[in-house]
């Protein structure tokens, strides 16, 4: 967190604390037929297991697409052949200066080598039907913003059916 002295649009001065900890983050929506591949991770701040998109922080020396590929292989042990940009948004524009780049893959997965060396990363690959993901989103069980945004954008772009219409 970086403390800034700022001049606001109305000319007044204020202090603003901004998260500048990473250059960007990435997350990837992987679709296999009528299913999605998700990470099932223990998240200490919530003290529970959640479904989320595989992803993480980018490095200053890598492009967002390269970071997304790296995170997919490290977390889930998969390498997509057709990973492509889906959408970019700011997860917390009131406090963080970095964007989240979303990617999508709809075909061509190969096995990779998951990195199991970090005991703090408790991650499992789960394949769930799109209809089940939609039900989890509607019920409030999905709490990962990138997963919700990726699902909505994929539907808006016609890549996936609208929320709640999968397998009807």
Tab-separated table of C-alpha atoms in Angstrom:
chain	number	residue	atom	x	y	z
A	1	UNK	CA	0.000	0.000	0.000
A	2	UNK	CA	1.304	3.422	-0.968
A	3	UNK	CA	0.116	6.592	0.741
A	4	UNK	CA	-0.433	9.453	-1.719
A	5	UNK	CA	-1.109	13.151	-1.198
A	6	UNK	CA	-3.539	13.995	-4.012
A	7	UNK	CA	-5.367	16.957	-5.489
A	8	UNK	CA	-8.949	15.992	-6.324
A	9	UNK	CA	-10.894	17.266	-9.372
A	10	UNK	CA	-12.567	19.988	-7.256
A	11	UNK	CA	-9.131	21.292	-6.205
A	12	UNK	CA	-9.216	19.988	-2.643
A	13	UNK	CA	-6.351	17.964	-1.223
A	14	UNK	CA	-6.609	14.535	0.355
A	15	UNK	CA	-4.580	11.471	1.279
A	16	UNK	CA	-5.211	8.297	-0.672
A	17	UNK	CA	-3.874	4.806	0.067
A	18	UNK	CA	-3.406	2.778	-3.131
A	19	UNK	CA	-2.488	-0.881	-3.590
A	20	UNK	CA	0.412	-0.830	-6.049
A	21	UNK	CA	1.704	-4.271	-5.041
A	22	UNK	CA	1.569	-5.878	-8.494
A	23	UNK	CA	1.631	-4.596	-12.091
A	24	UNK	CA	-1.502	-6.600	-13.014
A	25	UNK	CA	-3.381	-9.794	-12.270
A	26	UNK	CA	-4.690	-12.516	-14.566
A	27	UNK	CA	-7.422	-15.148	-14.466
A	28	UNK	CA	-8.548	-17.693	-17.062
A	29	UNK	CA	-11.914	-19.245	-17.851
A	30	UNK	CA	-11.369	-22.720	-19.319
A	31	UNK	CA	-14.337	-24.305	-21.102
A	32	UNK	CA	-14.389	-27.989	-22.035
A	33	UNK	CA	-17.617	-28.906	-23.819
A	34	UNK	CA	-20.475	-28.051	-21.443
A	35	UNK	CA	-18.134	-27.876	-18.447
A	36	UNK	CA	-15.766	-25.344	-16.919
A	37	UNK	CA	-12.448	-26.077	-15.241
A	38	UNK	CA	-12.099	-24.219	-11.971
A	39	UNK	CA	-9.616	-24.009	-9.166
A	40	UNK	CA	-10.914	-25.138	-5.785
A	41	UNK	CA	-8.733	-23.258	-3.310
A	42	UNK	CA	-8.503	-22.689	0.396
A	43	UNK	CA	-8.576	-18.937	0.966
A	44	UNK	CA	-7.230	-18.014	4.376
A	45	UNK	CA	-8.884	-14.545	4.624
A	46	UNK	CA	-12.286	-16.240	4.198
A	47	UNK	CA	-11.245	-19.370	6.146
A	48	UNK	CA	-12.928	-21.605	3.599
A	49	UNK	CA	-12.591	-23.418	0.294
A	50	UNK	CA	-13.949	-21.560	-2.735
A	51	UNK	CA	-14.256	-22.055	-6.478
A	52	UNK	CA	-12.331	-19.475	-8.439
A	53	UNK	CA	-10.591	-18.970	-11.724
A	54	UNK	CA	-6.970	-20.043	-11.879
A	55	UNK	CA	-4.805	-16.964	-11.913
A	56	UNK	CA	-2.623	-14.652	-9.923
A	57	UNK	CA	-0.252	-11.734	-10.041
A	58	UNK	CA	1.683	-10.825	-13.132
A	59	UNK	CA	5.365	-9.992	-13.078
A	60	UNK	CA	6.872	-6.783	-14.429
A	61	UNK	CA	8.912	-8.758	-16.965
A	62	UNK	CA	6.024	-10.742	-18.498
A	63	UNK	CA	3.051	-10.038	-20.718
A	64	UNK	CA	-0.422	-10.752	-19.304
A	65	UNK	CA	-0.961	-13.707	-21.688
A	66	UNK	CA	2.324	-15.275	-20.564
A	67	UNK	CA	1.335	-14.780	-16.919
A	68	UNK	CA	-2.030	-16.450	-17.545
A	69	UNK	CA	-0.326	-19.443	-19.184
A	70	UNK	CA	2.157	-19.686	-16.308
A	71	UNK	CA	-0.588	-19.562	-13.668
A	72	UNK	CA	-2.675	-22.234	-15.424
A	73	UNK	CA	0.238	-24.617	-15.538
A	74	UNK	CA	1.455	-23.853	-12.007
A	75	UNK	CA	-1.956	-24.095	-10.349
A	76	UNK	CA	-3.804	-26.725	-12.373
A	77	UNK	CA	-1.157	-28.485	-14.449
A	78	UNK	CA	-2.819	-27.624	-17.764
A	79	UNK	CA	-1.574	-25.885	-20.911
A	80	UNK	CA	-4.267	-24.455	-23.225
A	81	UNK	CA	-3.584	-24.220	-26.960
A	82	UNK	CA	-6.016	-21.374	-27.653
A	83	UNK	CA	-5.845	-19.037	-24.643
A	84	UNK	CA	-7.017	-15.605	-25.758
A	85	UNK	CA	-8.051	-12.287	-24.185
A	86	UNK	CA	-11.633	-12.044	-22.926
A	87	UNK	CA	-11.864	-8.790	-20.950
A	88	UNK	CA	-9.897	-6.403	-18.746
A	89	UNK	CA	-11.347	-4.735	-15.658
A	90	UNK	CA	-10.262	-3.184	-12.371
A	91	UNK	CA	-11.218	-5.360	-9.424
A	92	UNK	CA	-11.026	-2.600	-6.805
A	93	UNK	CA	-10.720	0.797	-8.522
A	94	UNK	CA	-11.145	2.608	-5.219
A	95	UNK	CA	-7.927	1.125	-3.806
A	96	UNK	CA	-5.902	-0.720	-6.451
A	97	UNK	CA	-4.177	0.739	-9.502
A	98	UNK	CA	-3.686	-2.523	-11.385
A	99	UNK	CA	-5.975	-4.189	-13.942
A	100	UNK	CA	-7.169	-7.784	-14.009
A	101	UNK	CA	-6.825	-9.367	-17.451
A	102	UNK	CA	-9.271	-12.196	-18.142
A	103	UNK	CA	-8.524	-14.894	-20.690
A	104	UNK	CA	-10.592	-17.733	-22.135
A	105	UNK	CA	-9.902	-21.101	-23.717
A	106	UNK	CA	-12.530	-23.228	-25.437
A	107	UNK	CA	-10.431	-25.993	-26.995
A	108	UNK	CA	-7.071	-27.715	-27.014
A	109	UNK	CA	-5.784	-28.555	-23.527
A	110	UNK	CA	-2.558	-30.429	-22.875
A	111	UNK	CA	-1.197	-31.688	-19.574
A	112	UNK	CA	1.479	-29.544	-17.979
A	113	UNK	CA	3.423	-29.644	-14.739
A	114	UNK	CA	1.688	-28.196	-11.670
A	115	UNK	CA	3.925	-26.477	-9.117
A	116	UNK	CA	3.205	-28.100	-5.759
A	117	UNK	CA	6.134	-26.489	-3.925
A	118	UNK	CA	4.167	-23.774	-2.073
A	119	UNK	CA	2.345	-25.272	0.945
A	120	UNK	CA	0.234	-22.095	1.240
A	121	UNK	CA	-1.312	-22.820	-2.172
A	122	UNK	CA	-3.947	-25.460	-1.542
A	123	UNK	CA	-5.400	-25.858	-5.049
A	124	UNK	CA	-7.376	-28.613	-6.774
A	125	UNK	CA	-8.686	-28.782	-10.324
A	126	UNK	CA	-12.457	-29.270	-10.509
A	127	UNK	CA	-14.526	-29.802	-13.629
A	128	UNK	CA	-18.138	-28.741	-13.186
A	129	UNK	CA	-21.054	-28.394	-15.603
A	130	UNK	CA	-21.810	-24.840	-16.709
A	131	UNK	CA	-25.358	-25.258	-15.357
A	132	UNK	CA	-23.913	-26.038	-11.911
A	133	UNK	CA	-21.641	-22.981	-12.082
A	134	UNK	CA	-24.672	-20.839	-12.925
A	135	UNK	CA	-26.587	-22.261	-9.947
A	136	UNK	CA	-23.613	-21.540	-7.667
A	137	UNK	CA	-23.412	-17.950	-8.941
A	138	UNK	CA	-27.148	-17.362	-8.445
A	139	UNK	CA	-27.072	-18.872	-4.935
A	140	UNK	CA	-24.185	-16.618	-3.885
A	141	UNK	CA	-21.771	-19.513	-3.386
A	142	UNK	CA	-19.351	-18.076	-5.967
A	143	UNK	CA	-17.500	-15.165	-4.339
A	144	UNK	CA	-14.640	-14.741	-6.834
A	145	UNK	CA	-15.204	-11.504	-8.820
A	146	UNK	CA	-13.107	-12.562	-11.863
A	147	UNK	CA	-15.171	-15.756	-12.211
A	148	UNK	CA	-18.453	-13.829	-12.120
A	149	UNK	CA	-17.173	-11.180	-14.555
A	150	UNK	CA	-15.734	-13.804	-16.939
A	151	UNK	CA	-19.022	-15.740	-16.954
A	152	UNK	CA	-21.007	-12.570	-17.713
A	153	UNK	CA	-18.635	-11.342	-20.438
A	154	UNK	CA	-18.471	-14.772	-22.110
A	155	UNK	CA	-22.282	-14.736	-22.272
A	156	UNK	CA	-22.389	-11.143	-23.543
A	157	UNK	CA	-19.934	-12.055	-26.311
A	158	UNK	CA	-21.976	-15.124	-27.306
A	159	UNK	CA	-19.257	-17.579	-26.259
A	160	UNK	CA	-21.510	-19.061	-23.556
A	161	UNK	CA	-25.294	-19.015	-23.188
A	162	UNK	CA	-26.822	-16.407	-20.869
A	163	UNK	CA	-26.599	-17.114	-17.148
A	164	UNK	CA	-29.112	-19.775	-16.170
A	165	UNK	CA	-29.737	-20.972	-19.747
A	166	UNK	CA	-26.952	-23.599	-19.872
A	167	UNK	CA	-28.212	-27.098	-20.740
A	168	UNK	CA	-31.878	-26.080	-20.840
